[in-house]
Tab-separated table of C-alpha atoms in Angstrom:
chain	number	residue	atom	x	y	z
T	1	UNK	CA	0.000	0.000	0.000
T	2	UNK	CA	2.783	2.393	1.179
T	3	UNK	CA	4.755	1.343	-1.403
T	4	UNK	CA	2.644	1.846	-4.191
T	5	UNK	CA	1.144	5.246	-3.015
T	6	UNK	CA	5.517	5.417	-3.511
T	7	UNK	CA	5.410	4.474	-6.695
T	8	UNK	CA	2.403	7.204	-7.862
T	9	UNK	CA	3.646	9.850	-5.711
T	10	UNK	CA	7.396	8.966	-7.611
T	11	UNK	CA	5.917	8.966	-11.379
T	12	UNK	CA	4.358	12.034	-10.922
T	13	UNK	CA	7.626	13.646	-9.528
T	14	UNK	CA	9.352	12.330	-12.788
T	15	UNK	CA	6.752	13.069	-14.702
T	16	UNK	CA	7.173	16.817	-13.288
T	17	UNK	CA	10.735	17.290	-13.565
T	18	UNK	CA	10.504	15.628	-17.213
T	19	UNK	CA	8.287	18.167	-18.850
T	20	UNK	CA	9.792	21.032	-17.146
T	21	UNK	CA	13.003	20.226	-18.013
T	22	UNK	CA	11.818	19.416	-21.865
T	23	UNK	CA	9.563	22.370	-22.302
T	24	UNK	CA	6.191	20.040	-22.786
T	25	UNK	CA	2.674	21.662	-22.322
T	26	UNK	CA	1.864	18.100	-20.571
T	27	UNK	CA	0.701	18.627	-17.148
T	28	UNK	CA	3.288	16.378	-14.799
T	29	UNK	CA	0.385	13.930	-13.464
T	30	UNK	CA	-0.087	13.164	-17.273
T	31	UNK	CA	2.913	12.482	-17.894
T	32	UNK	CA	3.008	10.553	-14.744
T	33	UNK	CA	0.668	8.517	-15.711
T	34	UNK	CA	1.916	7.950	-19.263
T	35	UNK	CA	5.454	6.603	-16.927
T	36	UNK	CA	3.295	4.203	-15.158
T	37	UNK	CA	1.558	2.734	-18.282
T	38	UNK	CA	5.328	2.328	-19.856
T	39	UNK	CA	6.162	0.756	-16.585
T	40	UNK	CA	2.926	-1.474	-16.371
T	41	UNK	CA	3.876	-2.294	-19.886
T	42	UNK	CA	7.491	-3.892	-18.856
T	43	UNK	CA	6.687	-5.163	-15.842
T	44	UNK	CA	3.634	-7.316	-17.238
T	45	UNK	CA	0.850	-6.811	-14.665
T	46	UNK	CA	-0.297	-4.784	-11.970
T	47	UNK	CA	1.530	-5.272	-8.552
T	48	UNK	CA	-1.155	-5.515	-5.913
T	49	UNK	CA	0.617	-3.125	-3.289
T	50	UNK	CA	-0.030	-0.547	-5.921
T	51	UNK	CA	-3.696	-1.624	-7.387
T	52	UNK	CA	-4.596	-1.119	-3.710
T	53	UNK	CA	-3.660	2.470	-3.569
T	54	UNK	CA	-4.526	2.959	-7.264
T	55	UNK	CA	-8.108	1.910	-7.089
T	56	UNK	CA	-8.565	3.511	-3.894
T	57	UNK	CA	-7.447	6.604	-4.974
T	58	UNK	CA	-9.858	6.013	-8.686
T	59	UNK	CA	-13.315	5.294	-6.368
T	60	UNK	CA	-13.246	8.719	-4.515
T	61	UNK	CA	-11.826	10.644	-7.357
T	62	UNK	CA	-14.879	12.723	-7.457
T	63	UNK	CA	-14.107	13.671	-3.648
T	64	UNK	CA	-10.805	15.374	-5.034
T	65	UNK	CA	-12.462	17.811	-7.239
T	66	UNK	CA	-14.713	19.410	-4.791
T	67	UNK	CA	-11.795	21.694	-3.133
T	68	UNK	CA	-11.086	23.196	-6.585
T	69	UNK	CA	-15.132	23.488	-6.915
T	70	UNK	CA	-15.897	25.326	-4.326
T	71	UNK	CA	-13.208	27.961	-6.305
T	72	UNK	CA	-16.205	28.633	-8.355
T	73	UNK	CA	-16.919	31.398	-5.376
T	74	UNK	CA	-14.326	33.386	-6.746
T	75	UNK	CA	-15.791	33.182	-10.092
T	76	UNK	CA	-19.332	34.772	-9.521
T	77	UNK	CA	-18.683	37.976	-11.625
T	78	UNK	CA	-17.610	36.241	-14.610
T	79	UNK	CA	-20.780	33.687	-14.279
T	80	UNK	CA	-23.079	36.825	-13.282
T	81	UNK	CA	-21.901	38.672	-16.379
T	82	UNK	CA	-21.405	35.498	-18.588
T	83	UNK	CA	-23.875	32.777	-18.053
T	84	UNK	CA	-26.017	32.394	-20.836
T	85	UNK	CA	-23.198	32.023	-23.106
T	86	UNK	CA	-21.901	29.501	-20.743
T	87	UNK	CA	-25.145	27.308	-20.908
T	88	UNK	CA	-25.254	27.644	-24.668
T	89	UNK	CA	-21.721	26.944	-25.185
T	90	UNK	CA	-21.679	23.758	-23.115
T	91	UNK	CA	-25.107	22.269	-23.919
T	92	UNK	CA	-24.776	22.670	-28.083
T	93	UNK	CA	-20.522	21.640	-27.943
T	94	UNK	CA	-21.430	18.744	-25.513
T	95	UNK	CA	-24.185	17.824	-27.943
T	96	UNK	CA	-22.231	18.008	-30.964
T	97	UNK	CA	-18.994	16.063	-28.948
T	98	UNK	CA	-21.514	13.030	-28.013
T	99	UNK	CA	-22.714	13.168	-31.634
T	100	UNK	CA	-19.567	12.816	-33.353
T	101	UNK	CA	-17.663	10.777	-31.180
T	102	UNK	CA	-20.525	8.159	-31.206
T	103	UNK	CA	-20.912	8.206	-34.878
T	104	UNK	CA	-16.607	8.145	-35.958
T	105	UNK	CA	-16.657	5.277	-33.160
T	106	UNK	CA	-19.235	2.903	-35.017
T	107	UNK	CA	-18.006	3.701	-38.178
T	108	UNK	CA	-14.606	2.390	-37.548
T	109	UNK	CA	-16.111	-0.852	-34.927
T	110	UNK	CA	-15.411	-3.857	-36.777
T	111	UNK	CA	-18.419	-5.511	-35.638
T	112	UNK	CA	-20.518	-2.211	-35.943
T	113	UNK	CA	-24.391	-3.759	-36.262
T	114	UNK	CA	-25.373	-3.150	-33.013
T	115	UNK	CA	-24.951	-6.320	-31.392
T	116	UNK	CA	-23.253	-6.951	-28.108
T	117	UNK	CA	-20.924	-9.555	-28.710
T	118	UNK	CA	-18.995	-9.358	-25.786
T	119	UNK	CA	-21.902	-9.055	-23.519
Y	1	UNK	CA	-21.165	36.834	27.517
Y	2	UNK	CA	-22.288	33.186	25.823
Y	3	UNK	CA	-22.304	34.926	22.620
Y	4	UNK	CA	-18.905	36.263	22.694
Y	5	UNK	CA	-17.279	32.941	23.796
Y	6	UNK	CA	-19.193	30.791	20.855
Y	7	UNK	CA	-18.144	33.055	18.314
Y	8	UNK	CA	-14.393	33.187	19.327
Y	9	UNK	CA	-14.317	29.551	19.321
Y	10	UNK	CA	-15.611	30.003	15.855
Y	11	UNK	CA	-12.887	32.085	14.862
Y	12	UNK	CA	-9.844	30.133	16.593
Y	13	UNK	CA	-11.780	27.271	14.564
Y	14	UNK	CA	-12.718	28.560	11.055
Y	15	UNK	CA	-9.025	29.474	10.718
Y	16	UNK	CA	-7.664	25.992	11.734
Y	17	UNK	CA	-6.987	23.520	8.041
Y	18	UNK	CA	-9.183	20.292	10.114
Y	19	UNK	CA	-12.225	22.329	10.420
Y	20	UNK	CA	-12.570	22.873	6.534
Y	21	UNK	CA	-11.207	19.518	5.727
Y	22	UNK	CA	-13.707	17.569	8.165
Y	23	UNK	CA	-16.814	19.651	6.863
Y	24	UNK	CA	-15.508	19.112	3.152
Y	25	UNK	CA	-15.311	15.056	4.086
Y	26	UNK	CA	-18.817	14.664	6.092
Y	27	UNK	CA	-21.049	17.136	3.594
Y	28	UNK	CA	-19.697	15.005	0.891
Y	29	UNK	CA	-20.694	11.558	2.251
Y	30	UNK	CA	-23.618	13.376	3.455
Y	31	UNK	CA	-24.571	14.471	-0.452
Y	32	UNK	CA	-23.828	10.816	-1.209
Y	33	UNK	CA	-26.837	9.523	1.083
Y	34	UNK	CA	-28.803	12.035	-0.359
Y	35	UNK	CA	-27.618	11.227	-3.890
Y	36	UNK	CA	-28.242	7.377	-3.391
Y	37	UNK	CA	-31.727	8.458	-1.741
Y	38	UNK	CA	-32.449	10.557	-5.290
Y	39	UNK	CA	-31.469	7.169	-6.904
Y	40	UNK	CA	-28.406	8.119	-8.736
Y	41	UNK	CA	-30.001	11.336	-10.625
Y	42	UNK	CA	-26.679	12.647	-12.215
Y	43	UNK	CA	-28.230	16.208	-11.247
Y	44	UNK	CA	-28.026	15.618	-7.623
Y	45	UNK	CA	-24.585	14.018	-8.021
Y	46	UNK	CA	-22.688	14.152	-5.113
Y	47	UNK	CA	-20.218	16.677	-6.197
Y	48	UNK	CA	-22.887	18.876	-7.157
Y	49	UNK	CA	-24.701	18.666	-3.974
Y	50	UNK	CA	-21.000	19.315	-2.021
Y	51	UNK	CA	-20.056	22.187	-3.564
Y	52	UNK	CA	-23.016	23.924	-3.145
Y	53	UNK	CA	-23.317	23.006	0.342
Y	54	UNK	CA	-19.956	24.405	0.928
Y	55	UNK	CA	-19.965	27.492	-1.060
Y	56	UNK	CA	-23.498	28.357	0.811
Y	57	UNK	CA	-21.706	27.742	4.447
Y	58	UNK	CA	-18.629	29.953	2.930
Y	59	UNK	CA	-20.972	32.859	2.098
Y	60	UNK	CA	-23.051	32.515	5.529
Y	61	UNK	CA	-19.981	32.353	7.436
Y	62	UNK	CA	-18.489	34.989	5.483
Y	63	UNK	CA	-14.969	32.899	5.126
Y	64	UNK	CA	-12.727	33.405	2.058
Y	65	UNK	CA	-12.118	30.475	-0.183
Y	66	UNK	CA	-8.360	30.334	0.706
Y	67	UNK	CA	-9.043	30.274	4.387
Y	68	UNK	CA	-11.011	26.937	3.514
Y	69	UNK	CA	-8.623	25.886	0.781
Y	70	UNK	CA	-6.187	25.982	3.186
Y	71	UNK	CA	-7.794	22.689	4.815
Y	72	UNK	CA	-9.589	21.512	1.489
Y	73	UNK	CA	-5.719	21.767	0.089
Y	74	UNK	CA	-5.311	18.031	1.522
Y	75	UNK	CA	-7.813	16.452	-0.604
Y	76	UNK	CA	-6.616	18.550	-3.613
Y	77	UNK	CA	-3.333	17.292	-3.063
Y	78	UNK	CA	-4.496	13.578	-3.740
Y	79	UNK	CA	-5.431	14.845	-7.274
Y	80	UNK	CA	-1.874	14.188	-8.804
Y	81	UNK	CA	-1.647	10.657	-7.458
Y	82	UNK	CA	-5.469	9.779	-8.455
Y	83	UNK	CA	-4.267	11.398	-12.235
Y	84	UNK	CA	-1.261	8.934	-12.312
Y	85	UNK	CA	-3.377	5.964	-10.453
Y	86	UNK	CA	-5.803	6.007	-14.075
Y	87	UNK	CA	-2.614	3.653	-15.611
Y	88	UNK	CA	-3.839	0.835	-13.977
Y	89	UNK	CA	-7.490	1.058	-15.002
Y	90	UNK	CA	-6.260	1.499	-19.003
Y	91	UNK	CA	-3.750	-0.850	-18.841
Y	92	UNK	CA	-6.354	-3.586	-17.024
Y	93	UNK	CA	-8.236	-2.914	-20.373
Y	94	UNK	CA	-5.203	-3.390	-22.743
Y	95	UNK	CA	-6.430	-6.545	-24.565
Y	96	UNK	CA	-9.830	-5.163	-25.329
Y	97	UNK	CA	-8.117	-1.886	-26.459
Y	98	UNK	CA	-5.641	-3.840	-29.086
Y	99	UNK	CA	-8.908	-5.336	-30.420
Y	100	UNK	CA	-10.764	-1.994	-30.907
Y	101	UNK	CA	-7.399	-0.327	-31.185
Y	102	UNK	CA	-8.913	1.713	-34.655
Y	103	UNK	CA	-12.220	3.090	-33.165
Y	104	UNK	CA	-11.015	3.553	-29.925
Y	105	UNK	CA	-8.215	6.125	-31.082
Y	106	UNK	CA	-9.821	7.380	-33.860
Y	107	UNK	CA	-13.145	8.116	-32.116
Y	108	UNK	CA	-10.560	9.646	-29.341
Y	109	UNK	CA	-8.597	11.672	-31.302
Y	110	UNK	CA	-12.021	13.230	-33.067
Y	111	UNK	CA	-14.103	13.847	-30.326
Y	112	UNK	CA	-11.077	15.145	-28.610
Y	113	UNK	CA	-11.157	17.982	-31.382
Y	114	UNK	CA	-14.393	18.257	-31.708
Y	115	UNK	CA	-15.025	18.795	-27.795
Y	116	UNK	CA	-12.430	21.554	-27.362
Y	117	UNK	CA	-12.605	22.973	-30.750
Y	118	UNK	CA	-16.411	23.588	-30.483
Y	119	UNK	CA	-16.434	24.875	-26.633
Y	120	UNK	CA	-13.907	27.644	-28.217
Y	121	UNK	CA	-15.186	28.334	-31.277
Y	122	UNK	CA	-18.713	28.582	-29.926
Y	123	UNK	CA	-18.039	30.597	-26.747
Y	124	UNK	CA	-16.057	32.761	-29.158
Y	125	UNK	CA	-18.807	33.096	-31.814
Y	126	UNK	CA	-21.427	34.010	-28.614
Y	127	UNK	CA	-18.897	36.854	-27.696
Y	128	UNK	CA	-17.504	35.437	-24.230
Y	129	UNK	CA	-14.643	36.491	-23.019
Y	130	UNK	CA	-10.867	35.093	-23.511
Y	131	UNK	CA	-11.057	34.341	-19.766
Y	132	UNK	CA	-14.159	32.758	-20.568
Y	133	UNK	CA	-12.663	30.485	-23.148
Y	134	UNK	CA	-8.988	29.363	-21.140
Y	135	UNK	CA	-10.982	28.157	-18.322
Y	136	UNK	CA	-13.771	26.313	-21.262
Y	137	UNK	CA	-11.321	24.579	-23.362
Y	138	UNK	CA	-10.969	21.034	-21.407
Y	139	UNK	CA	-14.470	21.168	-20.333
Y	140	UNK	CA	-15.007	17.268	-21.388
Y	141	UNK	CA	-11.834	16.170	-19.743
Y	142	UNK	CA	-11.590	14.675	-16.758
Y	143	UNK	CA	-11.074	17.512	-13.252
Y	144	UNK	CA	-7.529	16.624	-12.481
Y	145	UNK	CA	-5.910	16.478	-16.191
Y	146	UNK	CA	-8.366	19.664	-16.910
Y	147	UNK	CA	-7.336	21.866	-13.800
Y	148	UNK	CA	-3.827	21.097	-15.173
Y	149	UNK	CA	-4.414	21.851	-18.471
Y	150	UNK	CA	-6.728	25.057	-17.633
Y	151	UNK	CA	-3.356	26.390	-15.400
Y	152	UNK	CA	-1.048	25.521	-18.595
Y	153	UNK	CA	-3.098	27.801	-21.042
Y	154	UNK	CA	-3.629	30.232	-18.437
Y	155	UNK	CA	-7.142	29.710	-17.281
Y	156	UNK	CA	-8.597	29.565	-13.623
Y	157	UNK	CA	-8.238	26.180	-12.598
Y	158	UNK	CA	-11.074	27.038	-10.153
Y	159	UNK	CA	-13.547	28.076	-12.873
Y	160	UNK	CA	-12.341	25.412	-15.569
Y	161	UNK	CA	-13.389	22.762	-12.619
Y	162	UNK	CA	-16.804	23.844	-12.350
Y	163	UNK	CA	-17.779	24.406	-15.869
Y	164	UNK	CA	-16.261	20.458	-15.863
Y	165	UNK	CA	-19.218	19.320	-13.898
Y	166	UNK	CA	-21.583	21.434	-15.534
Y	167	UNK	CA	-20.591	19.816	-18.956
Y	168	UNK	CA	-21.051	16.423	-16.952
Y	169	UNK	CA	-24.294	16.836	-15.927
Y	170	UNK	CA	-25.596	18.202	-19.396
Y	171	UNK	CA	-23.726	15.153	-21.181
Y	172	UNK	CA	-25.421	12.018	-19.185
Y	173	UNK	CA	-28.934	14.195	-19.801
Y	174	UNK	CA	-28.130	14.880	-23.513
Y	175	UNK	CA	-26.638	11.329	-23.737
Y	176	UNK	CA	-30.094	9.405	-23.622
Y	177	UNK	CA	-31.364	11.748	-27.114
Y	178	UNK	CA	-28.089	11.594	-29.216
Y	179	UNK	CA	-27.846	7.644	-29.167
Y	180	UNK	CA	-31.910	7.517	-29.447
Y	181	UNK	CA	-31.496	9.901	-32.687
Y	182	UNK	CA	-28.033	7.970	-34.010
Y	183	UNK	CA	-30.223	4.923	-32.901
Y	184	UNK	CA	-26.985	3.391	-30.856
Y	185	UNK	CA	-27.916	1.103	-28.573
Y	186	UNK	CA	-23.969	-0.919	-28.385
Y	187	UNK	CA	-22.625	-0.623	-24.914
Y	188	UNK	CA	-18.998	-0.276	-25.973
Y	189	UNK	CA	-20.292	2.916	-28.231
Y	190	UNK	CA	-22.146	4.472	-25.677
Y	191	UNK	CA	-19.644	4.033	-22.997
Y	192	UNK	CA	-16.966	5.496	-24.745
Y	193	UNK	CA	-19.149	8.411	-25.979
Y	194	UNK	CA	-20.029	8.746	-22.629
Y	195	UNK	CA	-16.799	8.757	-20.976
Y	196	UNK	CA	-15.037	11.200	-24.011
Y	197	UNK	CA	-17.683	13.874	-23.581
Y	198	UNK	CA	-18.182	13.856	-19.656
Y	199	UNK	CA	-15.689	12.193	-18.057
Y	200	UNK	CA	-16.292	10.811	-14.748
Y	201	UNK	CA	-19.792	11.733	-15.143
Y	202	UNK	CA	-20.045	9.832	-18.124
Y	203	UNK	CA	-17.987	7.031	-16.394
Y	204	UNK	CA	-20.086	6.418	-13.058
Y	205	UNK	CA	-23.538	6.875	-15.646
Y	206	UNK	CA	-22.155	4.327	-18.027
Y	207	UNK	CA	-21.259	1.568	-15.527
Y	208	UNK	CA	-24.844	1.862	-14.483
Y	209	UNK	CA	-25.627	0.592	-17.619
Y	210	UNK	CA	-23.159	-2.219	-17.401
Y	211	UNK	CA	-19.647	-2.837	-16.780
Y	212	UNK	CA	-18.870	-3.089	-20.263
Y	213	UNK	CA	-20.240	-0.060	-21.022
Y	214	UNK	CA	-18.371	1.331	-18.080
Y	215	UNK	CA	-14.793	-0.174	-18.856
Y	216	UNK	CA	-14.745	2.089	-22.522
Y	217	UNK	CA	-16.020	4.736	-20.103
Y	218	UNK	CA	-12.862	4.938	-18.298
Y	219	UNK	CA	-10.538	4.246	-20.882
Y	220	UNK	CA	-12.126	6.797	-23.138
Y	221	UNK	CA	-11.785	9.258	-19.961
Y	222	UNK	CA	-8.121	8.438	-19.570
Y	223	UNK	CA	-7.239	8.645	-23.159
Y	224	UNK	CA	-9.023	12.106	-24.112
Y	225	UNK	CA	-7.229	13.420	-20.961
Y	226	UNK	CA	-4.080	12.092	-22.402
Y	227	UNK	CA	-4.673	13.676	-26.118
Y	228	UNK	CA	-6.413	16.674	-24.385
Y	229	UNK	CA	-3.178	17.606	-22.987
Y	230	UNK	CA	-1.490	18.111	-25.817
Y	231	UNK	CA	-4.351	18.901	-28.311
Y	232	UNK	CA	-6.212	21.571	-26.420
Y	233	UNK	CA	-3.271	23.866	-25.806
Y	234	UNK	CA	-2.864	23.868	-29.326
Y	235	UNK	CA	-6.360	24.633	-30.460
Y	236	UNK	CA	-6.468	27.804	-27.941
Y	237	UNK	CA	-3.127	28.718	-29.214
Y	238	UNK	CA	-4.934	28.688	-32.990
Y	239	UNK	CA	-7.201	31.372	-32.011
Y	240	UNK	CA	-5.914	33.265	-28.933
């Protein structure tokens, strides 16, 4: 457990230092992750002392956004002054996003008839 | 006399990190028993219900948000591991992704586009501002790769988090009509639809459907936070 919260806590670091050091618009937990996929990759399967941490971490990931949230306080000019173009923007670009995405997706599917083969 | 000694106690409290972080923790396993009670509604989602909770007691109690990020900053914190933790969910899913290898990054890499290029190009078109559109630009990708890439084009990461849960609320209601009109009913299609346009969301909506559904969820969450990184920057950069 302690290890593996290690082992996140250590690719993020690197993944830090690397795109500072190489100029990259990648934030450093991205990159961090990216590390820990390559790792995965090499190492050939998940060790458990860090799927403990990792999927403990993944089930309250919704808890960790509400600090950053509640930042929205700060914001209630903008949103006063700007909301309507808010809604609009995010209902008609989240339409078109789920539109597209769906339709590209079952157009490349190899088995794209609608049937749930893998159940 | 009474009055005096609750409301100093209140002070010496309010400006102590544990008070914040304890309310953060109970209101938001409080707004999960309500959210369960409301059976799962994704506009009562827990999140939702927290943050409004919160900012309400900030405003009644008159405390500025970095006096409570100052205890909230623990749980932020956990945000960088969580980002790197998604590895292990993607590469659990590496077999089915070398099958669907071709739709999976294609879809990705278009939606990814579509998602950021639209929120800019729309927002711009509706005459919002250019802090407006910095803080818009990752609003499909999931809060901790977003926050980082709001800060790297020089949005608010505050504001770029909550229009992030306002685009995942609209997605899982706008979800049901788009694959009713596109006539979609495959659960790997509408997972990954799900989880490329709003993210967790998406995610928690799609593995109420089932797991499969909910498996190209997450890996479409990971993924478009992975191409979002680089491609979003680069779209603002187009117009900005």
């Amino acid at each position: 457990m302690l290890l593996g919260f290690l082992i996140l806590l250590l690719c993020q670091l690197t993944g830090e230092l690397l795109m500072m050091t190489l100029g990259l618009p990648i934030p450093g937990p991205v990159a961090g992750m990216l590390i820990l996929f390559v790792g995965l990759l090499l190492y050939g399967s998940v060790p458990r002392a860090l799927r403990v941490p990792a999927e403990g971490l993944i089930r309250h990931l919704s808890l960790l956004f509400v600090p950053a949230g509640v930042g929205l306080i700060q914001h209630f000019g903008l949103i006063a002054q700007e909301w309507l173009v808010i809604l609009l923007t995010l209902i008609s670009s989240t339409f078109v996003a789920l539109f597209v995405t769906a339709l590209v997706f079952k157009a490349l599917h190899p088995s794209s008839s609608g049937e749930t083969r893998d159940g | 006399m009474d009055e005096i000694a609750i409301s100093s106690f209140w002070v010496y409290f309010a400006s102590e990190p544990l008070l914040w972080l304890v309310l953060t923790l109970a209101t938001f396993l409080c707004a999960q028993w309500i959210s369960r009670k409301a059976g799962g509604t994704p506009l009562l989602h827990p999140v939702v219900v927290t943050m409004a909770l919160l900012i309400g007691l900030l405003l009644l109690t008159d405390t500025d948000y970095d006096t409570y990020f100052d205890g909230a900053q623990f749980i932020h914190f956990l945000l960088g591991p969580a980002t790197v933790a998604l590895a292990v969910p993607v590469y659990d899913q590496l077999p089915l992704i070398r099958r669907l290898l071709l739709p999976v990054v294609g879809a990705c890499l278009t939606g990814t586009l579509v998602a950021a290029s639209s929120a800019v190009g729309i927002t711009l078109l509706l005459g919002g501002s250019e802090e407006l559109v910095r803080a818009i630009a990752p609003k499909s990708v999931t809060s901790p790769i977003a926050l980082g890439i709001a800060e790297q084009i020089g949005g608010q990461p505050s504001l770029a988090a909550g229009l992030v849960l306002v685009t995942g609320v609209i997605g899982c209601q706008l979800a049901p009509l788009v694959f009713r009109l596109l006539g979609q009913q495959d659960p790997a299609v509408q997972g990954f639809t799900l989880g490329l346009a709003a993210h967790g969301f998406g995610t928690a909506w799609a593995f109420q459907m089932s797991a499969m559904a909910g498996a190209f969820a997450g890996l479409a969450m990971a993924l478009t936070g992975v191409f979002s990184s680089v491609l979003v920057p680069v779209v603002v950069g187009l117009v900005l």
